């Protein structure tokens, strides 16, 4: 039985479900499949064959049947509901998370409906308490509210897209998740000030995009070396940036990024090895300075002429 469990655990979810139709032995193994990826694709649902409200009911019914019969031991739980605008009954979703998020789970991904008409789902943070969330290494949440009250001991990667979370809630989570290595924030408009604790010795990668209320990034993590950010140099983290090795500044609505990068970055990030810049337009030639990027190995400059203005040929001195 252990061998069958192991073999079926290596199959994609749809294939494991088919194998479960062969015999009673296979069916019991399928019900303990450790990797649950539940989406329109994996459940073989075609949005063109029925109305959206009916499609939502079928999706809910199938997922509910899978979760009720599952025997536990989930390692990865990936629920993608973002192709349906009809809101999912929260009582079902909370019940599924209670079944999935138990001791031993390593990855949780939750994607809620797209569009402004979607109702904001509030992630049930109590499922992470009492040690249930301590084994989670990757947490990926999209379009929901998230108000954590505890840290996650093994969390290494946190991705939040259009998530309602305050700076204090995020700061508490980060300061109590000491294994954190990577943080990605996209369109999290409740965050005004982002603080990264000095206790996060493994923290090395930070990505921040479209967080329109964010004013200050205060970094105290000693080993941050890779930053991806939209906007001007002023948006870069405040703190010791001498260890910075890779920087991506990507914004097709911001102008003069190349000019600002050339005039300011050599002084605050002298050890850069990789630099990617995307600019909407450059109005002036970059300055000729005595200070240069002495360790730069990879450079990519993307200029979007459709959005910016280039009144005369540019000269870039690096």
Short mmCIF file of C-alpha atoms in Angstrom, two decimals:
data_model
loop_
_atom_site.label_atom_id
_atom_site.label_comp_id
_atom_site.label_asym_id
_atom_site.label_seq_id
_atom_site.Cartn_x
_atom_site.Cartn_y
_atom_site.Cartn_z
CA UNK A 1 0.00 0.00 0.00
CA UNK A 2 2.83 2.41 0.80
CA UNK A 3 4.30 1.82 -2.66
CA UNK A 4 0.96 2.53 -4.36
CA UNK A 5 0.52 5.67 -2.26
CA UNK A 6 3.95 6.87 -3.31
CA UNK A 7 3.46 6.14 -7.02
CA UNK A 8 0.07 7.88 -7.19
CA UNK A 9 1.43 10.85 -5.23
CA UNK A 10 3.85 11.49 -8.12
CA UNK A 11 1.05 11.72 -10.69
CA UNK A 12 -0.76 14.97 -11.59
CA UNK A 13 -4.10 15.28 -9.85
CA UNK A 14 -6.22 14.45 -12.93
CA UNK A 15 -4.19 11.31 -13.68
CA UNK A 16 -4.35 10.18 -10.07
CA UNK A 17 -8.15 10.59 -10.16
CA UNK A 18 -8.38 8.42 -13.28
CA UNK A 19 -6.23 5.76 -11.65
CA UNK A 20 -8.60 5.78 -8.69
CA UNK A 21 -11.34 4.43 -10.97
CA UNK A 22 -9.38 1.22 -11.65
CA UNK A 23 -9.67 -0.54 -8.31
CA UNK A 24 -10.53 -0.11 -4.63
CA UNK A 25 -6.83 -0.07 -3.78
CA UNK A 26 -6.12 2.74 -6.20
CA UNK A 27 -9.15 4.65 -4.97
CA UNK A 28 -7.91 4.68 -1.39
CA UNK A 29 -4.49 5.90 -2.55
CA UNK A 30 -6.06 8.64 -4.67
CA UNK A 31 -7.96 9.92 -1.64
CA UNK A 32 -4.66 10.54 0.15
CA UNK A 33 -3.03 12.40 -2.75
CA UNK A 34 -0.68 14.97 -1.13
CA UNK A 35 -0.77 17.59 -3.91
CA UNK A 36 -4.17 19.11 -4.54
CA UNK A 37 -4.41 21.56 -7.46
CA UNK A 38 -8.06 22.48 -7.89
CA UNK A 39 -8.91 24.72 -10.83
CA UNK A 40 -11.10 24.88 -13.91
CA UNK A 41 -8.40 23.06 -15.88
CA UNK A 42 -7.70 20.23 -13.47
CA UNK A 43 -11.42 19.63 -12.90
CA UNK A 44 -12.03 19.58 -16.66
CA UNK A 45 -14.60 22.38 -16.61
CA UNK A 46 -15.22 24.30 -19.83
CA UNK A 47 -16.57 27.80 -19.28
CA UNK A 48 -18.13 27.90 -22.75
CA UNK A 49 -20.50 25.02 -22.21
CA UNK A 50 -22.72 26.46 -19.46
CA UNK A 51 -23.60 29.66 -17.68
CA UNK A 52 -21.25 31.10 -15.12
CA UNK A 53 -23.53 30.58 -12.13
CA UNK A 54 -24.02 26.91 -13.07
CA UNK A 55 -20.30 26.55 -13.64
CA UNK A 56 -19.63 27.92 -10.15
CA UNK A 57 -22.04 25.40 -8.62
CA UNK A 58 -20.43 22.50 -10.47
CA UNK A 59 -16.95 23.67 -9.44
CA UNK A 60 -18.04 23.92 -5.78
CA UNK A 61 -19.69 20.50 -5.86
CA UNK A 62 -16.65 18.76 -7.32
CA UNK A 63 -14.14 20.38 -4.99
CA UNK A 64 -16.36 19.69 -1.99
CA UNK A 65 -16.59 16.00 -2.92
CA UNK A 66 -12.81 15.75 -3.23
CA UNK A 67 -12.15 17.49 0.09
CA UNK A 68 -14.79 15.55 2.05
CA UNK A 69 -13.33 12.22 0.94
CA UNK A 70 -9.70 13.16 1.35
CA UNK A 71 -7.97 11.30 4.16
CA UNK A 72 -5.50 14.06 5.04
CA UNK A 73 -1.75 14.48 4.72
CA UNK A 74 -1.91 17.35 2.19
CA UNK A 75 1.50 18.80 1.23
CA UNK A 76 0.40 21.41 -1.33
CA UNK A 77 -3.04 22.98 -1.65
CA UNK A 78 -3.67 25.17 -4.70
CA UNK A 79 -7.20 26.46 -5.22
CA UNK A 80 -7.71 28.73 -8.22
CA UNK A 81 -11.16 30.29 -8.39
CA UNK A 82 -10.13 33.36 -10.38
CA UNK A 83 -11.95 32.44 -13.62
CA UNK A 84 -15.35 32.65 -11.98
CA UNK A 85 -16.93 35.96 -11.01
CA UNK A 86 -19.74 34.29 -9.09
CA UNK A 87 -18.56 34.31 -5.51
CA UNK A 88 -17.81 31.03 -3.79
CA UNK A 89 -19.71 30.27 -0.58
CA UNK A 90 -17.22 31.10 2.18
CA UNK A 91 -18.50 28.30 4.40
CA UNK A 92 -17.30 25.76 1.82
CA UNK A 93 -13.95 27.45 1.34
CA UNK A 94 -13.30 27.71 5.09
CA UNK A 95 -14.11 24.03 5.48
CA UNK A 96 -11.71 23.07 2.66
CA UNK A 97 -8.89 25.09 4.23
CA UNK A 98 -9.52 23.44 7.61
CA UNK A 99 -9.14 20.03 5.96
CA UNK A 100 -6.03 20.99 3.97
CA UNK A 101 -4.09 23.16 6.42
CA UNK A 102 -2.86 20.66 8.98
CA UNK A 103 0.54 19.82 10.36
CA UNK A 104 2.85 18.88 7.49
CA UNK A 105 1.41 21.11 4.75
CA UNK A 106 4.15 23.03 2.93
CA UNK A 107 2.44 25.19 0.32
CA UNK A 108 -0.88 27.06 0.21
CA UNK A 109 -2.06 28.97 -2.88
CA UNK A 110 -5.44 30.66 -3.02
CA UNK A 111 -6.67 32.75 -5.98
CA UNK A 112 -10.06 34.40 -5.68
CA UNK A 113 -12.27 35.90 -8.44
CA UNK A 114 -11.06 38.65 -10.76
CA UNK A 115 -12.76 41.98 -11.27
CA UNK A 116 -14.17 44.74 -9.13
CA UNK A 117 -17.48 42.95 -8.68
CA UNK A 118 -15.82 40.13 -6.77
CA UNK A 119 -16.62 40.00 -3.07
CA UNK A 120 -13.55 40.24 -0.84
CA UNK A 121 -12.94 36.93 0.88
CA UNK A 122 -11.40 37.00 4.35
CA UNK A 123 -8.80 34.28 4.80
CA UNK A 124 -9.57 32.29 8.01
CA UNK A 125 -6.34 32.91 9.93
CA UNK A 126 -7.35 30.61 12.83
CA UNK A 127 -6.51 27.64 10.54
CA UNK A 128 -2.86 28.71 10.85
CA UNK A 129 -2.85 28.64 14.67
CA UNK A 130 -2.10 25.81 17.10
CA UNK A 131 0.87 24.73 15.02
CA UNK A 132 -1.13 23.92 11.86
CA UNK A 133 0.67 26.58 9.83
CA UNK A 134 4.15 26.04 11.20
CA UNK A 135 5.14 23.71 8.34
CA UNK A 136 4.06 26.12 5.56
CA UNK A 137 7.03 27.19 3.43
CA UNK A 138 5.23 28.97 0.58
CA UNK A 139 2.10 31.11 0.99
CA UNK A 140 0.48 32.67 -2.10
CA UNK A 141 -2.73 34.68 -1.68
CA UNK A 142 -4.60 36.63 -4.37
CA UNK A 143 -7.56 38.98 -4.01
CA UNK A 144 -8.58 38.40 -0.42
CA UNK A 145 -8.26 39.94 3.05
CA UNK A 146 -5.50 38.55 5.28
CA UNK A 147 -5.16 39.50 8.95
CA UNK A 148 -2.55 37.17 10.50
CA UNK A 149 -2.11 37.07 14.26
CA UNK A 150 0.77 34.57 14.43
CA UNK A 151 4.09 34.03 12.69
CA UNK A 152 4.82 31.06 10.46
CA UNK A 153 7.98 29.36 11.64
CA UNK A 154 9.00 27.70 8.34
CA UNK A 155 7.68 30.32 5.90
CA UNK A 156 10.33 31.16 3.28
CA UNK A 157 8.26 32.75 0.48
CA UNK A 158 5.26 35.08 0.78
CA UNK A 159 3.36 36.35 -2.28
CA UNK A 160 0.43 38.75 -1.85
CA UNK A 161 -1.58 40.04 -4.83
CA UNK A 162 -4.42 42.54 -4.22
CA UNK A 163 -4.53 41.47 -0.59
CA UNK A 164 -6.03 43.64 2.16
CA UNK A 165 -3.41 43.62 4.91
CA UNK A 166 -2.19 46.48 7.09
CA UNK A 167 1.43 47.43 7.71
CA UNK A 168 1.20 46.31 11.36
CA UNK A 169 -0.23 42.92 10.40
CA UNK A 170 2.42 42.37 7.75
CA UNK A 171 5.17 43.62 10.07
CA UNK A 172 4.07 41.22 12.81
CA UNK A 173 4.00 38.30 10.38
CA UNK A 174 7.46 39.09 9.01
CA UNK A 175 9.11 39.66 12.38
CA UNK A 176 7.80 36.30 13.61
CA UNK A 177 8.66 34.31 10.47
CA UNK A 178 12.43 34.09 10.85
CA UNK A 179 12.98 31.68 7.93
CA UNK A 180 11.66 34.23 5.42
CA UNK A 181 13.72 34.48 2.21
CA UNK A 182 11.46 36.20 -0.32
CA UNK A 183 8.58 38.68 -0.17
CA UNK A 184 6.47 39.82 -3.14
CA UNK A 185 3.78 42.50 -2.79
CA UNK A 186 1.60 43.46 -5.75
CA UNK A 187 -1.27 45.96 -5.54
CA UNK A 188 -1.52 45.80 -1.74
CA UNK A 189 -2.89 49.30 -1.23
CA UNK A 190 -3.36 49.21 2.55
CA UNK A 191 0.38 49.21 3.23
CA UNK A 192 1.86 52.67 3.82
CA UNK A 193 5.14 51.74 5.47
CA UNK A 194 6.95 48.44 5.01
CA UNK A 195 9.38 47.38 7.74
CA UNK A 196 11.69 44.40 7.32
CA UNK A 197 13.17 43.21 10.60
CA UNK A 198 16.88 42.82 11.27
CA UNK A 199 16.07 39.33 12.58
CA UNK A 200 15.44 38.04 9.04
CA UNK A 201 18.97 36.85 8.30
CA UNK A 202 17.87 34.66 5.37
CA UNK A 203 15.85 37.40 3.68
CA UNK A 204 17.42 38.08 0.26
CA UNK A 205 14.70 38.99 -2.28
CA UNK A 206 12.10 41.78 -2.23
CA UNK A 207 9.55 42.60 -4.96
CA UNK A 208 7.12 45.52 -4.69
CA UNK A 209 4.79 46.57 -7.51
CA UNK A 210 1.73 48.84 -7.78
CA UNK A 211 1.37 49.45 -4.02
CA UNK A 212 0.05 52.99 -4.51
CA UNK A 213 -0.10 53.93 -0.80
CA UNK A 214 3.41 52.74 0.04
CA UNK A 215 5.63 55.64 1.06
CA UNK A 216 8.65 54.09 2.77
CA UNK A 217 10.43 50.74 2.66
CA UNK A 218 12.60 50.36 5.74
CA UNK A 219 14.96 47.43 5.37
CA UNK A 220 17.06 46.15 8.25
CA UNK A 221 17.58 42.61 6.97
CA UNK A 222 21.36 42.19 6.66
CA UNK A 223 21.44 40.03 3.50
CA UNK A 224 18.97 41.62 1.11
CA UNK A 225 20.69 41.43 -2.30
CA UNK A 226 17.90 41.35 -4.92
CA UNK A 227 15.21 44.05 -5.30
CA UNK A 228 12.48 44.31 -7.95
CA UNK A 229 10.47 47.52 -7.76
CA UNK A 230 8.43 49.92 -9.85
CA UNK A 231 9.21 53.61 -9.89
CA UNK A 232 12.02 55.98 -9.13
CA UNK A 233 15.19 55.59 -7.08
CA UNK A 234 13.45 57.25 -4.14
CA UNK A 235 11.27 54.16 -3.72
CA UNK A 236 14.24 51.93 -2.99
CA UNK A 237 14.58 50.46 0.52
CA UNK A 238 16.06 52.67 3.21
CA UNK A 239 19.07 51.06 4.87
CA UNK A 240 22.44 49.55 4.10
CA UNK A 241 22.45 48.76 0.37
CA UNK A 242 26.13 47.94 -0.03
CA UNK A 243 25.34 44.22 -0.29
CA UNK A 244 22.85 44.76 -3.14
CA UNK A 245 23.79 42.59 -6.16
CA UNK A 246 20.68 42.62 -8.38
CA UNK A 247 18.21 45.44 -9.05
CA UNK A 248 15.20 45.54 -11.38
CA UNK A 249 13.42 48.88 -11.70
CA UNK A 250 10.46 48.28 -14.01
CA UNK A 251 7.93 51.01 -14.71
CA UNK A 252 6.58 52.01 -18.12
CA UNK A 253 4.89 55.07 -16.60
CA UNK A 254 7.97 56.55 -14.90
CA UNK A 255 10.40 58.72 -16.86
CA UNK A 256 14.14 59.39 -16.49
CA UNK A 257 14.84 56.14 -14.64
CA UNK A 258 18.08 55.66 -16.55
CA UNK A 259 19.21 59.20 -15.76
CA UNK A 260 18.43 58.81 -12.05
CA UNK A 261 20.00 55.36 -11.89
CA UNK A 262 23.24 56.57 -13.44
CA UNK A 263 23.48 59.63 -11.19
CA UNK A 264 22.53 58.00 -7.87
CA UNK A 265 22.94 54.23 -7.86
CA UNK A 266 26.77 54.08 -8.07
CA UNK A 267 26.93 55.89 -4.74
CA UNK A 268 24.35 53.84 -2.82
CA UNK A 269 24.75 50.46 -4.59
CA UNK A 270 28.38 50.29 -5.73
CA UNK A 271 28.45 46.47 -5.77
CA UNK A 272 25.63 45.91 -8.27
CA UNK A 273 26.22 43.01 -10.66
CA UNK A 274 22.84 42.97 -12.47
CA UNK A 275 20.78 46.03 -13.38
CA UNK A 276 17.47 45.99 -15.33
CA UNK A 277 15.73 49.28 -16.11
CA UNK A 278 12.41 49.94 -17.87
CA UNK A 279 11.60 53.59 -18.53
CA UNK A 280 8.75 55.47 -20.18
CA UNK A 281 11.08 58.14 -21.50
CA UNK A 282 14.42 59.85 -21.03
CA UNK A 283 14.45 63.59 -21.54
CA UNK A 284 18.13 64.21 -20.87
CA UNK A 285 21.48 62.58 -21.53
CA UNK A 286 22.81 60.58 -18.63
CA UNK A 287 25.51 62.38 -16.65
CA UNK A 288 29.21 61.68 -17.07
CA UNK A 289 30.51 60.81 -13.60
CA UNK A 290 33.82 59.57 -12.29
CA UNK A 291 32.06 56.95 -10.17
CA UNK A 292 31.04 53.85 -12.12
CA UNK A 293 29.58 50.40 -11.58
CA UNK A 294 32.80 48.50 -11.06
CA UNK A 295 31.18 45.06 -10.69
CA UNK A 296 28.33 45.30 -13.20
CA UNK A 297 28.08 42.15 -15.36
CA UNK A 298 24.52 42.25 -16.75
CA UNK A 299 22.68 45.32 -17.97
CA UNK A 300 19.24 45.55 -19.60
CA UNK A 301 17.63 48.89 -20.52
CA UNK A 302 14.10 48.84 -21.96
CA UNK A 303 12.84 52.18 -23.28
CA UNK A 304 9.15 52.42 -24.16
CA UNK A 305 8.93 55.03 -26.92
CA UNK A 306 5.13 54.67 -27.13
CA UNK A 307 4.68 56.26 -23.72
CA UNK A 308 7.65 58.58 -23.42
CA UNK A 309 9.43 61.30 -25.34
CA UNK A 310 12.94 61.13 -26.72
CA UNK A 311 13.65 64.57 -28.16
CA UNK A 312 17.21 63.79 -29.22
CA UNK A 313 19.60 60.83 -29.36
CA UNK A 314 20.51 59.48 -25.95
CA UNK A 315 24.05 58.94 -24.71
CA UNK A 316 24.33 56.52 -21.83
CA UNK A 317 27.57 56.33 -19.87
CA UNK A 318 27.90 53.41 -17.48
#
